[in-house]
Structures are given as structure tokens and as C-alpha cells.
XYZ file of C-alpha atoms in Angstrom:
401
model
C 0.000 0.000 0.000
C 0.950 3.637 -0.288
C 1.252 3.830 3.498
C 3.727 0.964 3.553
C 5.853 2.754 0.977
C 6.332 5.855 3.139
C 9.497 5.793 5.180
C 9.147 7.532 8.565
C 12.125 9.843 9.240
C 13.995 9.336 12.437
C 14.136 12.292 14.877
C 17.524 13.389 16.063
C 18.221 12.782 19.713
C 17.521 15.635 22.154
C 20.735 17.254 23.259
C 21.140 16.655 26.998
C 20.831 19.470 29.527
C 24.232 20.721 30.539
C 25.696 20.356 27.082
C 25.426 24.157 26.631
C 28.228 26.002 28.345
C 29.547 29.560 28.516
C 32.685 30.498 26.645
C 34.412 33.205 28.632
C 32.587 35.704 30.859
C 29.137 37.108 30.032
C 28.921 40.840 29.509
C 25.998 43.060 30.386
C 24.447 42.514 26.934
C 25.904 39.286 25.518
C 26.665 35.629 26.287
C 29.061 33.409 24.254
C 28.008 29.745 24.178
C 29.464 26.443 23.085
C 28.043 22.889 22.833
C 28.395 19.536 21.049
C 26.033 17.249 19.190
C 25.246 15.208 22.228
C 24.447 11.581 21.369
C 23.959 12.441 17.704
C 26.667 11.784 15.160
C 28.024 15.186 14.158
C 27.559 14.299 10.474
C 23.844 13.721 11.069
C 23.315 17.298 12.276
C 23.101 20.031 9.633
C 22.685 22.979 12.050
C 21.546 24.076 15.484
C 18.895 26.541 16.703
C 19.019 28.165 20.120
C 15.942 29.455 21.962
C 16.469 31.978 24.765
C 13.931 33.589 27.098
C 14.307 36.763 29.195
C 12.841 35.588 32.506
C 11.952 39.162 33.539
C 10.059 40.307 30.462
C 9.115 36.862 29.166
C 10.440 37.765 25.712
C 11.361 34.562 23.814
C 13.686 34.637 20.797
C 15.402 32.088 18.554
C 18.554 32.235 16.503
C 18.909 31.543 12.814
C 20.478 28.229 11.846
C 23.958 27.876 13.366
C 26.258 25.561 11.422
C 29.023 25.358 14.024
C 28.965 24.603 17.742
C 29.511 28.110 19.084
C 27.595 31.396 18.964
C 27.273 34.669 20.791
C 23.837 35.936 21.849
C 23.797 39.727 21.668
C 21.330 42.511 22.471
C 20.591 41.039 25.862
C 19.476 42.948 28.934
C 21.889 43.676 31.726
C 21.730 41.598 34.896
C 19.043 39.287 33.523
C 18.647 35.519 33.773
C 18.066 33.833 30.416
C 16.665 30.305 30.047
C 18.436 28.795 27.000
C 17.573 25.627 25.044
C 19.093 24.103 21.907
C 17.853 21.746 19.227
C 19.655 19.832 16.484
C 18.420 20.387 12.933
C 18.087 17.314 10.697
C 18.537 17.098 6.938
C 14.858 16.177 6.463
C 16.028 13.272 4.319
C 17.220 10.919 6.979
C 16.523 12.846 10.150
C 13.975 15.305 11.446
C 14.860 18.000 14.025
C 15.307 17.006 17.616
C 13.197 18.405 20.393
C 14.585 21.423 22.294
C 16.749 20.465 25.190
C 15.719 21.049 28.755
C 16.650 24.661 29.487
C 19.923 25.691 31.032
C 20.042 29.226 32.519
C 22.726 31.854 32.479
C 23.029 35.436 33.789
C 24.296 38.496 31.972
C 26.608 40.736 33.924
C 24.908 43.600 35.747
C 25.576 46.930 34.058
C 25.579 50.344 35.678
C 23.200 53.097 34.662
C 24.647 56.391 33.471
C 24.058 59.580 35.455
C 21.749 62.086 33.736
C 23.249 64.788 31.581
C 22.092 68.228 30.537
C 21.081 69.473 33.991
C 19.518 72.937 33.706
C 17.360 75.086 35.957
C 14.773 77.849 35.869
C 14.227 79.937 38.995
C 11.626 82.377 40.258
C 11.355 83.951 43.699
C 9.664 80.911 45.248
C 10.541 77.954 43.022
C 13.387 76.255 41.187
C 12.648 73.764 38.405
C 15.504 71.432 37.524
C 15.395 69.421 34.277
C 17.716 66.865 32.688
C 17.943 64.551 29.711
C 16.406 61.142 30.272
C 19.071 58.453 30.655
C 19.034 54.981 29.131
C 17.982 52.084 31.377
C 16.393 54.425 33.921
C 13.650 53.157 36.224
C 13.548 56.531 37.950
C 15.760 59.231 39.392
C 16.902 60.469 42.763
C 17.371 64.230 43.113
C 19.523 65.608 45.923
C 19.490 69.307 46.796
C 20.678 71.700 49.493
C 21.329 75.335 50.134
C 24.834 76.126 49.013
C 25.706 77.069 52.588
C 24.322 73.804 54.048
C 26.164 70.537 54.543
C 23.291 68.052 54.440
C 21.590 66.991 51.214
C 17.866 66.248 50.923
C 16.910 63.446 48.518
C 13.677 63.040 46.544
C 12.629 60.235 44.195
C 11.359 61.297 40.769
C 9.610 59.169 38.162
C 10.797 58.983 34.563
C 8.655 61.410 32.558
C 7.490 61.117 28.980
C 9.596 62.685 26.276
C 13.283 63.436 26.225
C 13.527 65.079 29.652
C 12.421 64.716 33.241
C 12.198 67.442 35.867
C 11.803 68.261 39.551
C 10.408 71.461 41.083
C 11.465 72.719 44.494
C 8.757 74.948 45.979
C 8.072 77.039 49.061
C 11.331 78.984 48.927
C 11.837 82.298 50.701
C 10.920 85.013 48.174
C 12.393 87.908 50.107
C 16.020 87.224 49.245
C 17.987 85.446 46.513
C 19.180 81.992 47.595
C 21.520 79.583 45.823
C 20.751 75.855 45.839
C 22.877 72.988 44.599
C 21.341 70.009 42.789
C 22.613 66.620 41.637
C 20.753 63.684 40.083
C 21.241 59.907 40.159
C 19.751 57.452 37.660
C 18.012 54.558 39.411
C 18.744 51.585 37.177
C 16.002 49.399 35.782
C 16.148 45.650 36.466
C 19.654 44.436 35.684
C 21.314 47.849 36.081
C 22.915 49.257 39.172
C 22.165 52.856 40.104
C 24.461 55.436 38.604
C 26.707 57.762 40.512
C 25.348 61.242 41.154
C 25.864 63.782 38.417
C 28.143 66.741 39.019
C 26.263 69.357 41.111
C 24.806 72.445 39.487
C 24.073 75.700 41.337
C 20.833 77.617 40.712
C 19.858 80.885 42.418
C 16.346 82.167 43.070
C 15.345 85.695 42.125
C 14.566 87.996 45.039
C 10.968 89.146 44.980
C 10.349 92.845 44.356
C 7.712 94.547 46.474
C 5.300 96.654 44.481
C 4.987 100.369 45.179
C 2.160 101.434 47.478
C -0.718 103.077 45.577
C -1.334 106.786 46.219
C -5.072 107.157 46.710
C -7.112 110.289 46.035
C -10.842 110.963 46.195
C -12.870 113.102 43.856
C -16.357 114.101 42.885
C -18.160 112.065 40.232
C -19.390 114.334 37.442
C -22.146 113.751 34.894
C -22.035 116.274 32.057
C -20.527 118.833 34.384
C -22.967 118.191 37.227
C -21.858 116.430 40.453
C -23.561 113.087 40.969
C -25.306 113.073 44.327
C -24.117 110.398 46.744
C -21.145 109.349 44.578
C -17.405 109.519 45.361
C -14.585 108.442 43.028
C -11.531 106.731 44.531
C -8.553 106.623 42.157
C -4.832 105.936 42.258
C -1.893 105.994 39.877
C -1.225 102.690 38.109
C 1.538 100.705 39.837
C 4.213 99.176 37.588
C 4.029 95.349 37.312
C 0.775 95.160 39.286
C -1.609 92.466 38.101
C -4.559 94.097 39.799
C -5.675 95.876 42.943
C -7.657 94.987 46.042
C -9.860 97.703 47.554
C -11.472 97.256 50.982
C -13.769 99.694 52.713
C -15.884 99.917 55.835
C -17.786 102.681 57.558
C -17.094 104.175 60.967
C -18.670 101.960 63.581
C -18.024 98.814 61.551
C -15.175 96.388 62.117
C -12.345 96.087 59.621
C -13.098 92.364 59.582
C -16.506 93.191 58.079
C -15.046 95.314 55.287
C -16.355 94.999 51.749
C -13.588 93.765 49.434
C -13.468 94.533 45.721
C -10.943 93.256 43.173
C -10.052 95.774 40.475
C -8.108 95.520 37.241
C -8.371 99.294 36.728
C -7.055 101.966 39.060
C -10.350 103.475 40.223
C -13.578 102.645 42.009
C -16.836 104.600 42.312
C -18.720 104.628 45.594
C -22.453 105.052 45.100
C -25.186 105.853 47.601
C -22.664 107.283 50.033
C -24.303 107.885 53.421
C -23.916 111.587 54.339
C -22.076 112.218 57.594
C -20.536 108.755 57.691
C -16.756 108.194 57.529
C -15.612 105.634 54.946
C -12.263 103.963 55.658
C -10.636 102.826 52.410
C -7.642 100.512 51.901
C -5.983 99.840 48.537
C -3.105 97.509 47.735
C -1.414 96.546 44.468
C -1.248 92.809 43.809
C 1.844 91.168 42.315
C 2.106 87.800 40.603
C 2.994 86.293 44.024
C 6.294 85.163 42.556
C 8.572 87.832 41.158
C 6.475 90.698 42.538
C 5.100 90.872 46.078
C 1.903 92.621 47.077
C 2.417 96.244 48.068
C 1.828 97.775 51.462
C -1.730 98.934 52.055
C -2.601 102.560 51.349
C -5.146 103.782 53.915
C -7.305 106.843 53.484
C -10.776 107.978 54.555
C -13.458 110.235 53.183
C -16.593 111.855 54.583
C -19.448 113.385 52.680
C -20.699 115.937 55.138
C -24.268 115.646 56.310
C -26.779 118.071 54.837
C -27.671 120.944 57.168
C -31.026 120.427 58.885
C -33.691 122.685 60.408
C -32.883 125.532 58.017
C -35.319 128.345 58.761
C -35.829 132.103 58.566
C -36.794 133.860 61.805
C -37.590 137.390 62.912
C -37.259 138.409 66.551
C -37.846 141.640 68.415
C -39.798 144.790 67.473
C -39.072 147.247 64.711
C -36.693 148.991 64.397
C -34.645 146.563 66.543
C -35.871 143.474 64.777
C -33.302 140.697 64.125
C -33.715 138.747 60.894
C -31.633 135.608 60.267
C -31.467 132.251 58.514
C -30.255 129.527 60.913
C -29.518 125.782 60.811
C -28.219 122.999 63.003
C -24.453 122.447 63.211
C -23.030 119.678 60.977
C -20.386 117.344 62.343
C -16.871 117.814 60.826
C -17.935 121.044 59.102
C -15.466 123.924 59.481
C -17.683 126.424 57.713
C -20.821 126.796 55.652
C -21.169 128.127 52.130
C -24.305 130.051 51.186
C -25.664 131.764 48.105
C -28.917 133.635 47.607
C -30.845 135.909 45.247
C -34.009 137.975 45.423
C -36.915 137.216 43.153
C -36.309 139.010 39.869
C -32.531 138.870 40.191
C -30.375 136.739 37.889
C -27.107 136.473 39.806
C -26.530 134.943 43.230
C -24.665 136.582 46.050
C -22.398 134.086 47.825
C -20.206 133.806 50.904
C -19.061 131.598 53.763
C -19.505 131.632 57.509
C -18.240 129.591 60.426
C -21.475 130.338 62.293
C -24.692 128.375 62.063
C -26.683 131.393 61.001
C -26.797 134.131 58.354
C -27.626 137.716 59.304
C -30.397 138.901 56.965
C -30.841 142.332 58.498
C -29.182 144.099 55.610
C -31.225 142.466 52.905
C -33.679 144.638 51.005
C -37.317 143.745 51.176
C -38.533 140.959 48.930
C -38.675 137.192 48.541
C -35.394 135.315 48.675
C -34.108 131.923 47.516
C -31.388 130.972 50.002
C -29.027 127.969 49.661
C -26.757 126.582 52.385
C -24.281 123.621 52.488
C -21.661 122.361 54.957
C -17.973 122.382 53.971
C -14.602 121.454 55.453
C -11.573 123.413 54.321
C -8.937 121.068 55.814
C -6.605 120.167 52.923
C -3.283 119.118 54.474
C -2.040 117.090 57.396
C -4.909 114.610 57.360
C -5.681 111.219 55.843
C -9.375 112.085 55.681
C -10.894 113.953 52.764
C -14.132 115.876 53.293
C -16.732 116.430 50.605
C -19.265 119.230 50.744
C -22.756 118.303 51.783
C -25.680 118.596 49.458
C -27.264 122.027 49.680
C -30.614 122.932 51.230
C -32.888 125.651 49.876
C -34.852 127.964 52.112
C -37.335 130.530 50.703
C -38.359 133.524 52.824
C -39.698 137.049 52.562
C -38.901 140.149 54.558
């Protein structure tokens, strides 16, 4: 039959474990091997194939056909154990291939990782960021740092970061003065590699923070088409170089500073509306830095008062003619140093004006007729005080004599 005519090829004998041996010393990335044909006749073997497995990664590789009885496995990982098997290759005419031998194992020599290169730093007032080129065979890094005047180093572990570089940022530094720190970095070797030595130290200095200038605050009247806006006060200040914004806080007399209203401003002014007459407003303004290169300024403190409007304004006549006394009077206004008045008689176009430190106006010398009389409280203090006073609104009193 056809089946009887087929000759079954004999399989070469499996090469015994222990036949593989190392020629010389392994390196960190190669092993040189030698062997013999085992129980097979050398002339029956056409070649050999070696299988080797990285026992850490599980990566299994095989060689091409090897016609001799030696070879060098290259491209291996440092400090790794490799399980290595060999099989004899038959000519497929008389013999088929043998099975792979039971594995022998060998170790590559442990290599040493290389310290990182390209250390460079960027500093601000509060931070230093150190970067370096990623090293081959790195499982991580150890960064050591200290003040240049200190003797002890502080060490921090850092993971390998994606890309060509890794970095470490030291934070919480004193921004008030420039300080110099020294840094060095060690490569922590991946499996099979010893840690590197530390790199040469590099020195990096922080930048002393600059304190922003204190704003100079002034108060003014808010105008609308030339007419003062009732109950409005404008707080303004010159722009401060390098300020990123301003914080304005205010509270009224009788309130606690802790209860102050706080307003963030990107411009250098703020308008107070619905100002309560007679009440003192305490105002604080500071310029805000970037909290790194520029520190927040000192607080500028200033107060303003819109004087209360005079009350109980009235015209009275006392006594008998010709000793009659005619006057316009009003109640005293707190913080007023004087009172401004202006009046005109019906039929007149122009006002007559003046000031008085009294709380009355003598009308004895006025001619007979009906008068429109205006009065407001003022404070003429302009220097030597941190409080600015704004005139009160005026009150109109109409009388006849």
C-alpha cells in the first residue's frame, strides 16, 4: 500500500541538559556559548537553533540556523537571567529536528546606569525647576538638593517622565532674598542595572521678589455732564508698575475692619455710590503682584466723609421794629469747618455768595422781597490729614422780609 511505501524519518536525539556552556565571561548585553552534538553523530546534524527567554520580560527569541557549535547571543538585557535551550536540525532526508533540550540558565553581567546629563534650571522667587535629559535604562531618578551654605543633602525620588527630559520642582522657597541651591541627580537603574553615581552638582539661584509700590489714593467728585452726581465719590490711584490688579477694601465708621467689603479691580479706580452723608468711609488699597517675582504692596489707607446736609434751616424774625433781628439759621453739621451760602431775590439773575463759620446768616441788611437761600456744609482742611471731606448737598430755604 501507499502507506507501507512511506518511510518515517527518524528524529535526532535531544541534546542533553548541561551540554550548553559559557565560553568566557558574560557581559551586560551578551553571552558566548558552546556545545556539542550530544548523542547524535556530528555528520547527522546540519545545524543548530538556540531558543532563549528573558525571565523578567518573558520575551522569547530564537537564533537563525547555526552551522558550528559556538555562537554569541547579543542585544541582551543587563543583569538578567536567560533560560536557554538548543535543538539539532536534521537534513529532512534521513533525520527530522530534535526536540529542544531542557533549558539551562545563564546570567548576563549587571551593568551600571549612566548619570543624567544636561542638567539645567529655571528659577523664580519661590521655586526652582531642575530638568535633565532622560538616561538609558532608567527606572527613575533620585534628586539631591541643598542650600549652598548647608552641609546636608535632601533626597527626593522622581519618576521617569514622557519625552526626552524629566524634571523636579522645588517649591516654598523664601521670596524675600535670593538663595543659591545645589542640585545633583542619580539614575536609578532598571532591572539588571545598578544605580548610577550622582551627576556633578549644578548651582541655581532664586530671584529675590520685588515689592510693588504702594498706591497713592485720592478721592474726587463724580461728574455727569458737568454736574456732580449726588451720593457718589470716586476713589482713584496711579497705576503701579508690574501690578496684576488691585484689592480695595472699605468699611464705615462703627463697623469692624473684619466686616469690610472687598473689591478686586483691574483698573485703578472705584466709584462709591449711595454714600451715606455724615458717615466716615475707611478705604484701603493695595497693588497685587504675581505672588512670585512681585510681592503685594503695602496697604494705602485713606478715609473720606461726605458731610451731612444741614437740617432745620429756617428764617426767623425776633424783636420789634426797628430793633428786629432777621436771620437764617440751621443745626451744626459734624466735621464742618464752615458753611457756604448763596442767595438771590426774586427778579434777580445772579446769586450773592459767601461763607460763615457760624450756624446762622444775618439777613438784616437784605432789602425787602422774597429770597431763595441755599446753604451747604464744607470742610476746608486740605493738608495734614488722611481724611478727605466732601461738601454736603445744599438745602434751599425761601423767605420774605
